[in-house]
Amino acid sequence: MGKQATEILKGTLEGLVLAILAGRSAYGYEITAWLRDQGFDDIAEGTVYALLVRIEQRGLVDVEKVPSEKGPPRKVYSLNARGQEHLNEFWRTWSFLAERIEQLRAQVNHPQRQGE
């Protein structure tokens, strides 16, 4: 992924993680692995963990500590009602931006000629 794609991803990663958690509860490594499976190869595990800490602090997820076969208990994150509201707003914003960007691209690629 190029630098520009990485920068855009940084701005949308929270929404992507919330969307994953809307589908099922997961712990940090599972989320990172799923993102990588979807083609986001450059996602660092530390980036996802830092994001999870922030969304936990903001009250967007519920956290349950689940025993692990290896090492300390895992923190399993699940989307709560406040997180669902935040995700809904993310999707509304995403749709708005995507529509406007597509309109702009269409206008730039097919500009109206003078006098038409």
mmCIF file of C-alpha atoms in Angstrom, residues 1 6 11 16 24 35 42 50-51 57 60 63 72 77 80 84 91-92 94 99 102:
data_model
loop_
_atom_site.group_PDB
_atom_site.id
_atom_site.type_symbol
_atom_site.label_atom_id
_atom_site.label_comp_id
_atom_site.label_asym_id
_atom_site.label_seq_id
_atom_site.Cartn_x
_atom_site.Cartn_y
_atom_site.Cartn_z
ATOM 1 C CA MET A 1 0.000 0.000 0.000
ATOM 2 C CA THR A 6 -1.909 4.516 4.256
ATOM 3 C CA GLY A 11 -8.584 8.239 8.841
ATOM 4 C CA LEU A 16 -13.435 -0.314 9.950
ATOM 5 C CA ARG A 24 -18.778 -10.205 16.147
ATOM 6 C CA LEU A 35 -7.864 -6.680 8.142
ATOM 7 C CA ASP A 42 0.469 -2.867 6.040
ATOM 8 C CA ALA A 50 -3.669 1.684 20.198
ATOM 9 C CA LEU A 51 -6.976 2.257 18.428
ATOM 10 C CA GLN A 57 -11.634 4.946 26.686
ATOM 11 C CA LEU A 60 -17.613 2.731 22.233
ATOM 12 C CA VAL A 63 -14.463 -5.345 27.077
ATOM 13 C CA PRO A 72 -2.462 -13.460 30.324
ATOM 14 C CA TYR A 77 -14.042 -6.256 22.448
ATOM 15 C CA ASN A 80 -22.029 -1.439 22.470
ATOM 16 C CA GLN A 84 -23.144 1.376 17.126
ATOM 17 C CA TRP A 91 -21.262 5.046 7.480
ATOM 18 C CA ARG A 92 -23.384 8.179 6.866
ATOM 19 C CA TRP A 94 -18.541 7.658 4.367
ATOM 20 C CA GLU A 99 -20.849 10.234 -3.368
ATOM 21 C CA GLU A 102 -17.476 10.173 -7.313
#
